[in-house]
Coordinates of C-alpha atoms and ligand atoms in Angstrom, one line a residue:
X679 CA 134.7 89.4 133.5
X680 CA 131.5 90.6 135.1
X681 CA 129.1 91.9 132.5
X682 CA 126.7 94.6 133.3
X683 CA 123.5 94.9 131.2
X684 CA 122.8 98.4 130.2
X685 CA 119.3 99.4 131.2
X686 CA 117.1 100.2 128.2
X687 CA 117.2 103.8 127.2
X688 CA 113.9 105.2 128.2
X689 CA 112.3 107.2 125.4
X690 CA 110.7 110.5 126.6
X691 CA 107.7 110.1 124.3
X692 CA 106.2 107.1 122.7
X693 CA 103.9 107.9 119.8
X694 CA 101.4 105.6 118.1
X695 CA 101.3 106.5 114.5
X696 CA 98.3 104.8 112.9
X697 CA 98.2 104.5 109.1
X698 CA 102.0 104.7 109.2
X699 CA 102.4 102.4 106.1
X700 CA 100.4 104.8 103.9
X701 CA 101.5 107.9 102.1
X702 CA 101.5 110.7 104.7
X703 CA 102.0 108.4 107.7
X704 CA 105.2 106.9 106.3
X705 CA 106.5 110.4 105.4
X706 CA 105.8 111.5 108.9
X707 CA 107.7 108.6 110.4
X708 CA 110.6 109.2 108.1
X709 CA 110.7 112.9 108.9
X710 CA 110.7 112.3 112.7
X711 CA 113.4 109.7 112.6
X712 CA 115.5 111.9 110.4
X713 CA 115.1 114.9 112.7
X714 CA 116.6 112.6 115.4
X715 CA 114.0 113.3 118.1
X716 CA 114.3 111.4 121.4
X717 CA 111.2 109.4 120.9
X718 CA 109.9 105.9 120.1
X719 CA 107.4 105.4 117.3
X720 CA 104.9 102.6 117.1
X721 CA 103.8 102.3 113.5
X722 CA 100.4 100.7 113.5
X723 CA 98.7 99.8 110.2
X724 CA 96.2 97.3 108.8
X725 CA 98.0 97.1 105.5
X726 CA 95.0 97.6 103.4
X727 CA 95.5 98.0 99.6
X728 CA 97.0 101.4 100.4
X729 CA 99.3 100.3 103.1
X730 CA 102.7 99.2 101.9
X731 CA 105.6 97.9 104.0
X732 CA 107.9 99.1 101.2
X733 CA 107.1 102.6 102.4
X734 CA 108.8 101.9 105.7
X735 CA 111.3 99.2 104.8
X736 CA 114.4 101.4 104.9
X737 CA 113.4 102.6 108.4
X738 CA 112.7 99.3 110.2
X739 CA 116.3 98.8 111.3
X740 CA 116.0 101.9 113.4
X741 CA 115.5 100.9 117.0
X742 CA 113.3 103.9 117.7
X743 CA 110.7 102.3 115.4
X744 CA 108.5 99.3 115.8
X745 CA 105.8 98.1 113.4
X746 CA 102.5 96.5 114.5
X747 CA 100.0 95.1 112.0
X748 CA 96.6 95.9 113.3
X749 CA 93.2 97.4 112.6
X750 CA 92.2 100.6 114.5
X751 CA 88.6 99.1 114.7
X752 CA 90.0 96.2 116.8
X753 CA 89.9 97.6 120.4
X754 CA 91.8 94.6 121.9
X755 CA 94.7 94.9 119.6
X756 CA 94.9 98.7 119.9
X757 CA 94.8 98.4 123.6
X758 CA 97.4 95.7 123.9
X759 CA 99.7 97.5 121.5
X760 CA 99.4 100.7 123.4
X761 CA 100.0 99.0 126.8
X762 CA 102.9 96.9 125.6
X763 CA 104.8 99.9 124.2
X764 CA 103.7 102.4 126.8
X765 CA 102.2 104.8 124.2
X766 CA 101.9 108.3 125.5
X767 CA 100.5 110.1 122.4
X768 CA 98.5 109.1 119.3
X769 CA 98.6 110.6 115.8
X770 CA 95.8 109.1 113.7
X771 CA 96.5 109.0 110.0
X772 CA 94.7 105.7 109.4
X773 CA 91.8 106.1 107.0
X774 CA 90.2 105.1 103.8
X775 CA 91.4 108.1 101.8
X776 CA 90.3 108.0 98.2
X777 CA 87.1 109.9 97.2
X778 CA 86.5 107.8 94.1
X779 CA 86.5 104.6 96.1
X780 CA 84.1 106.1 98.6
X781 CA 81.7 106.6 95.7
X782 CA 82.0 102.9 94.7
X783 CA 81.2 101.9 98.3
X784 CA 81.1 103.9 101.5
X785 CA 81.1 100.9 104.0
X786 CA 84.8 100.7 104.6
X787 CA 85.0 104.5 105.0
X788 CA 82.4 104.6 107.8
X789 CA 84.0 101.6 109.4
X790 CA 87.6 102.8 109.5
X791 CA 87.2 106.6 109.5
X792 CA 84.3 106.8 112.0
X793 CA 84.3 103.5 114.0
X794 CA 88.0 103.3 114.0
X795 CA 88.4 106.8 115.3
X796 CA 85.9 106.1 118.0
X797 CA 87.8 103.0 119.1
X798 CA 91.1 104.8 119.2
X799 CA 89.5 107.7 121.2
X800 CA 88.0 105.2 123.7
X801 CA 91.2 103.2 124.2
X802 CA 93.3 106.4 124.4
X803 CA 91.0 107.9 127.0
X804 CA 91.0 104.7 129.1
X805 CA 94.8 104.6 129.0
X806 CA 95.1 108.4 129.7
X807 CA 97.2 109.4 126.7
X808 CA 98.7 112.9 127.0
X809 CA 97.8 113.9 123.4
X810 CA 95.6 112.7 120.6
X811 CA 96.0 114.3 117.2
X812 CA 93.4 113.6 114.5
X813 CA 94.7 114.1 110.9
X814 CA 91.7 115.4 109.0
X815 CA 91.1 117.2 105.7
X816 CA 89.9 120.4 104.1
X817 CA 87.2 118.3 102.3
X818 CA 85.1 118.4 105.5
X819 CA 84.2 122.0 104.6
X820 CA 82.7 121.1 101.3
X821 CA 83.3 123.3 98.2
X822 CA 84.1 127.0 97.5
X823 CA 82.8 129.3 94.8
X824 CA 85.3 129.8 91.9
X825 CA 84.3 133.4 91.4
X826 CA 85.2 134.6 94.9
X827 CA 89.0 133.9 95.2
X828 CA 89.1 135.9 98.5
X829 CA 86.9 133.3 100.2
X830 CA 88.8 130.4 101.8
X831 CA 88.2 127.8 104.4
X832 CA 88.9 129.0 107.9
X833 CA 88.5 126.9 111.1
X834 CA 85.1 128.6 111.6
X835 CA 83.7 127.5 108.2
X836 CA 80.8 125.2 108.8
X837 CA 81.3 121.5 108.0
X838 CA 79.5 120.6 104.8
X839 CA 81.0 117.4 103.4
X840 CA 79.9 116.3 99.9
X841 CA 81.4 112.9 99.4
X842 CA 81.1 109.7 101.5
X843 CA 84.8 110.1 102.2
X844 CA 84.5 113.6 103.5
X845 CA 81.3 112.8 105.4
X846 CA 83.1 110.0 107.2
X847 CA 86.1 112.3 108.0
X848 CA 83.7 115.0 109.3
X849 CA 81.9 112.5 111.5
X850 CA 85.3 111.5 113.0
X851 CA 86.1 115.2 113.6
X852 CA 82.8 115.6 115.4
X853 CA 83.6 112.6 117.6
X854 CA 87.1 114.1 118.4
X855 CA 85.5 117.4 119.3
X856 CA 82.9 115.7 121.5
X857 CA 85.6 113.8 123.5
X858 CA 87.2 117.2 124.3
X859 CA 84.0 118.8 125.4
X860 CA 82.5 115.8 127.2
X861 CA 85.6 114.1 128.7
X862 CA 88.2 116.9 128.6
X863 CA 90.5 114.7 126.4
X864 CA 93.7 116.4 125.2
X865 CA 92.8 116.3 121.5
X866 CA 94.0 118.3 118.5
X867 CA 92.6 118.3 114.9
X868 CA 94.4 119.3 111.7
X869 CA 92.7 119.9 108.4
X870 CA 95.0 119.9 105.4
X871 CA 94.7 120.5 101.7
X872 CA 95.8 118.1 98.9
X873 CA 99.3 116.6 99.4
X874 CA 101.8 115.5 96.8
X875 CA 105.2 113.8 97.2
X876 CA 107.0 110.4 97.3
X877 CA 105.1 107.2 98.3
X878 CA 101.6 108.5 97.3
X879 CA 99.4 105.6 96.1
X880 CA 99.0 105.9 92.3
X881 CA 95.2 106.3 92.5
X882 CA 95.5 110.0 93.3
X883 CA 95.9 112.6 90.6
X884 CA 99.6 113.4 90.6
X885 CA 101.1 109.9 91.0
X886 CA 98.5 108.4 88.7
X887 CA 99.2 110.9 85.9
X888 CA 103.0 110.7 86.3
X889 CA 103.1 106.9 86.3
X890 CA 100.6 106.6 83.4
X891 CA 102.8 108.8 81.3
X892 CA 105.9 106.7 82.1
X893 CA 103.9 103.7 81.0
X894 CA 102.9 105.5 77.8
X895 CA 99.2 105.6 78.8
X896 CA 96.8 108.5 78.6
X897 CA 95.8 110.5 81.7
X898 CA 92.0 110.8 82.6
X899 CA 91.0 114.3 83.4
X900 CA 87.6 114.6 85.0
X901 CA 84.9 117.0 83.7
X902 CA 86.3 120.2 82.3
X903 CA 89.5 119.9 84.3
X904 CA 88.9 123.2 86.0
X905 CA 88.4 122.0 89.6
X906 CA 90.8 123.7 92.0
X907 CA 92.9 122.2 94.8
X908 CA 95.4 123.9 97.2
X909 CA 98.5 121.7 96.8
X910 CA 101.0 121.2 99.6
X911 CA 104.2 119.1 99.6
X912 CA 103.9 116.2 102.0
X913 CA 106.9 117.1 104.1
X914 CA 105.3 120.5 104.8
X915 CA 102.2 118.7 106.0
X916 CA 104.2 116.5 108.3
X917 CA 106.1 119.4 109.8
X918 CA 102.8 121.1 110.4
X919 CA 101.4 118.1 112.2
X920 CA 104.5 117.9 114.3
X921 CA 104.2 121.6 115.2
X922 CA 100.5 121.2 116.2
X923 CA 101.4 118.1 118.3
X924 CA 104.0 120.1 120.2
X925 CA 102.5 123.5 120.4
X926 CA 98.8 123.2 119.6
X927 CA 96.1 124.1 122.1
X928 CA 93.8 121.2 123.2
X929 CA 90.4 121.2 121.6
X930 CA 91.5 123.4 118.7
X931 CA 91.4 122.8 115.0
X932 CA 94.3 123.9 112.8
X933 CA 93.9 124.4 109.0
X934 CA 97.1 123.5 107.0
X935 CA 97.5 124.7 103.4
X936 CA 100.0 125.6 100.8
X937 CA 98.5 128.9 99.6
X938 CA 98.9 127.2 96.2
X939 CA 95.6 127.0 94.3
X940 CA 95.9 125.3 91.0
X941 CA 93.3 123.8 88.7
X942 CA 93.7 120.2 87.4
X943 CA 94.5 121.4 83.8
X944 CA 97.4 123.4 85.1
X945 CA 98.7 120.5 87.2
X946 CA 98.4 118.3 84.1
X947 CA 100.2 120.9 81.9
X948 CA 103.1 121.1 84.5
X949 CA 103.4 117.3 84.5
X950 CA 103.2 116.9 80.7
X951 CA 105.9 119.6 80.2
X952 CA 108.2 118.1 82.7
X953 CA 107.8 114.7 81.2
X954 CA 108.0 115.8 77.6
X955 CA 104.5 114.6 76.7
X956 CA 101.9 116.4 74.5
X957 CA 98.4 117.4 75.6
X958 CA 96.9 116.2 72.3
X959 CA 98.2 112.6 72.6
X960 CA 98.2 112.2 76.3
X961 CA 95.1 113.8 77.8
X962 CA 91.7 112.1 77.8
X963 CA 88.8 114.1 79.2
X964 CA 86.4 111.7 80.9
X965 CA 83.1 111.8 82.7
X966 CA 83.2 113.8 85.8
X967 CA 83.3 112.5 89.4
X968 CA 79.8 112.6 90.9
X969 CA 79.5 115.4 93.4
X970 CA 82.9 116.7 92.4
X971 CA 83.8 119.6 94.7
X972 CA 84.8 122.6 92.6
X973 CA 87.3 124.4 94.7
X974 CA 89.2 124.0 97.9
X975 CA 91.4 126.7 99.4
X976 CA 92.8 127.0 102.9
X977 CA 93.3 130.0 105.0
X978 CA 96.2 128.9 107.1
X979 CA 96.7 132.1 109.0
X980 CA 95.8 130.6 112.4
X981 CA 98.6 128.0 112.4
X982 CA 101.0 130.7 111.1
X983 CA 100.1 133.3 113.6
X984 CA 99.6 131.1 116.7
X985 CA 102.2 128.3 116.1
X986 CA 104.6 129.8 113.7
X987 CA 104.3 127.2 110.9
X988 CA 104.5 128.1 107.2
X989 CA 105.2 125.9 104.2
X990 CA 108.9 125.7 103.2
X991 CA 108.7 123.9 99.8
X992 CA 107.9 125.8 96.6
X993 CA 105.5 124.0 94.2
X994 CA 107.6 124.5 91.1
X995 CA 110.7 122.7 92.5
X996 CA 108.9 120.2 94.7
X997 CA 106.7 118.9 91.9
X998 CA 109.8 118.2 89.8
X999 CA 111.4 116.5 92.8
X1000 CA 108.2 114.4 93.1
X1001 CA 108.1 113.5 89.4
X1002 CA 111.8 112.4 89.6
X1003 CA 111.0 110.3 92.7
X1004 CA 108.5 108.3 90.6
X1005 CA 111.0 108.1 87.8
X1006 CA 113.7 106.7 90.0
X1007 CA 111.4 104.3 92.0
X1008 CA 109.6 102.5 89.2
X1009 CA 109.7 99.2 91.0
X1010 CA 107.8 100.7 93.9
X1011 CA 104.8 101.7 91.8
X1012 CA 105.0 98.9 89.2
X1013 CA 104.5 96.4 92.1
X1014 CA 101.4 98.3 93.1
X1015 CA 100.0 98.7 89.6
X1016 CA 99.2 95.0 89.2
X1017 CA 96.7 92.5 90.4
X1018 CA 93.9 94.2 92.4
X1019 CA 95.0 97.7 91.2
X1020 CA 94.3 96.8 87.6
X1021 CA 90.8 95.5 88.5
X1022 CA 90.1 98.8 90.4
X1023 CA 91.5 100.9 87.4
X1024 CA 89.2 99.0 85.0
X1025 CA 86.2 99.5 87.2
X1026 CA 86.9 103.2 87.7
X1027 CA 88.0 104.2 84.2
X1028 CA 86.9 101.7 81.6
X1029 CA 83.3 103.0 81.2
X1030 CA 84.2 106.7 81.4
Ligands
NAD1012 P1 96.7 106.5 102.4 O1 95.5 105.8 101.8 O2 97.9 106.5 101.6 O3 97.1 105.7 103.7 C1 96.2 105.2 104.7 C2 96.8 104.2 105.6 O4 95.9 103.8 106.6 C3 97.2 102.9 104.8 O5 98.5 102.5 105.2 C4 96.2 101.9 105.3 O6 96.7 100.5 105.3 C5 95.9 102.4 106.7 N1 94.6 101.9 107.2 C6 93.4 102.0 106.5 N2 92.5 101.4 107.3 C7 93.0 101.1 108.5 C8 92.6 100.5 109.7 N3 91.3 100.2 109.8 N4 93.4 100.3 110.7 C9 94.7 100.6 110.5 N5 95.3 101.1 109.4 C10 94.4 101.4 108.4 O7 96.2 107.9 102.9 P2 97.1 109.2 103.1 O8 96.9 110.0 101.8 O9 98.4 108.9 103.6 O10 96.2 110.0 104.2 C11 96.5 109.8 105.6 C12 95.5 110.7 106.4 O11 95.6 112.1 106.0 C13 94.1 110.3 106.2 O12 93.4 110.4 107.4 C14 93.5 111.3 105.2 O13 92.1 111.6 105.4 C15 94.3 112.6 105.6 N6 94.6 113.6 104.6 C16 95.1 113.2 103.3 C17 95.4 114.2 102.4 C18 96.0 113.8 101.1 O14 96.1 114.7 100.2 N7 96.4 112.6 100.8 C19 95.1 115.5 102.7 C20 94.5 115.9 103.9 C21 94.3 114.9 104.8
TDX1013 O1 91.9 110.3 87.5 C1 91.7 111.4 88.1 N1 91.4 112.5 87.3 C2 91.1 113.7 87.8 O2 90.8 114.7 87.1 C3 91.8 111.6 89.5 C4 92.2 110.4 90.4 C5 91.5 112.8 90.0 N2 91.1 113.9 89.2 C6 90.8 115.2 89.8 C7 89.8 115.1 90.9 C8 90.2 116.2 91.8 O3 89.6 117.5 91.4 O4 92.0 115.7 90.4 C9 91.7 116.3 91.7 C10 92.5 115.6 92.8 O5 91.9 114.3 92.9 P1 92.4 113.3 94.0 O6 93.9 113.1 93.8 O7 91.6 112.1 93.9 O8 92.2 114.1 95.4 P2 91.0 114.7 96.1 O9 89.7 114.1 95.6 O10 91.1 116.2 95.9 O11 91.3 114.3 97.6 C11 92.6 114.4 98.1 O12 92.9 115.5 98.9 C12 92.2 115.6 100.1 C13 92.9 113.1 99.0 O13 92.6 112.0 98.2 C14 92.1 113.1 100.2 O14 92.5 112.0 101.0 C15 92.4 114.4 101.0 O15 91.6 114.4 102.1

């Protein structure tokens, strides 16, 4: 019998998702595949200490997803990947993302966050992509006073980064802005507050504290523990990025936040309560982070009013869901908390 080969189904959009094996990137890929959009995703990641194929392993059998190991600083690999897969849009999550590591050494932060973004912009421009979304952070705005709760970061707040991490992200944001003004590139920038949820590397506050408590270890609270962050569930952040990618106006910045300011003591109390641990036995106050920003708070009215996005998850239930995820996925974080991680932990916390 004569056999007819079916022509490959042509995806409408092909999105390069850089940093897709990290915390937020992998949650973004998972969300888009679950929502069943007619698109192809090219997950591109260098697999640094923070990149983990286990974050994507359950998704790799999906024919809408391909994975490419590569560095965003390597223009040849970025270009060949984008050409081979016919990439039409870029969402750049790839970054060195941990403030404490940027204090130990800023080199990799400048390299990936600044040079890597410049390379991605140049290749994307030369190939004429239809959209380039830069995933940035509220930390580029610096710090807010504690005694003026009405003051929040808006998109007009001047950039005033205080850590090498946030300085490198601010530099990248400036490059993205300049490619819009100089070359008319179709760029979008999002600036989000602190995320929590599944697959977050256990160097960040919430997964570090939850996994330490499961291991029967103490949790190291910096300074007086009264620094404030605006916590957002990762899926809400991913939905917001998808909204901006689809409805955002080129050249614009969109703040994303949870309207959920909590200090680190409160976060610690919530985790301890949920895990049945006591403050006296489990909390160790340690020397503060140098240059530690006191308060972050996002005014997310622009994305709400102009694009109709609002967070859907409530902190009190999403934090329990998150803690339970780390309880049920012990192998995932135990594999990470070994080898290199232990050396890092020793360097970061032993002398505090
Ligand atoms: P993460 O550290 O968990 O993941 C970063 C990923 O980027 C890793 O998979 C890593 O392997 C990859 N990567 C690093 N350097 C690379 C390179 N040169 N080339 C290719 N891939 C590389 O970080 P995350 O928490 O998922 O953050 C993702 C993005 O969101 C970052 O740009 C970060 O600045 C931003 N952001 C994070 C938060 C947060 O609370 N985590 C909040 C706001 C914004
Ligand atoms: O051991 C700790 N003890 C502690 O008290 C750690 C790791 C953190 N902290 C404090 C410092 C901060 O006030 O908890 C707060 C949150 O710290 P991190 O989880 O390191 O996040 P932060 O520095 O606020 O930055 C995060 O949010 C914005 C992400 O890491 C960034 O990538 C994102 O841009």
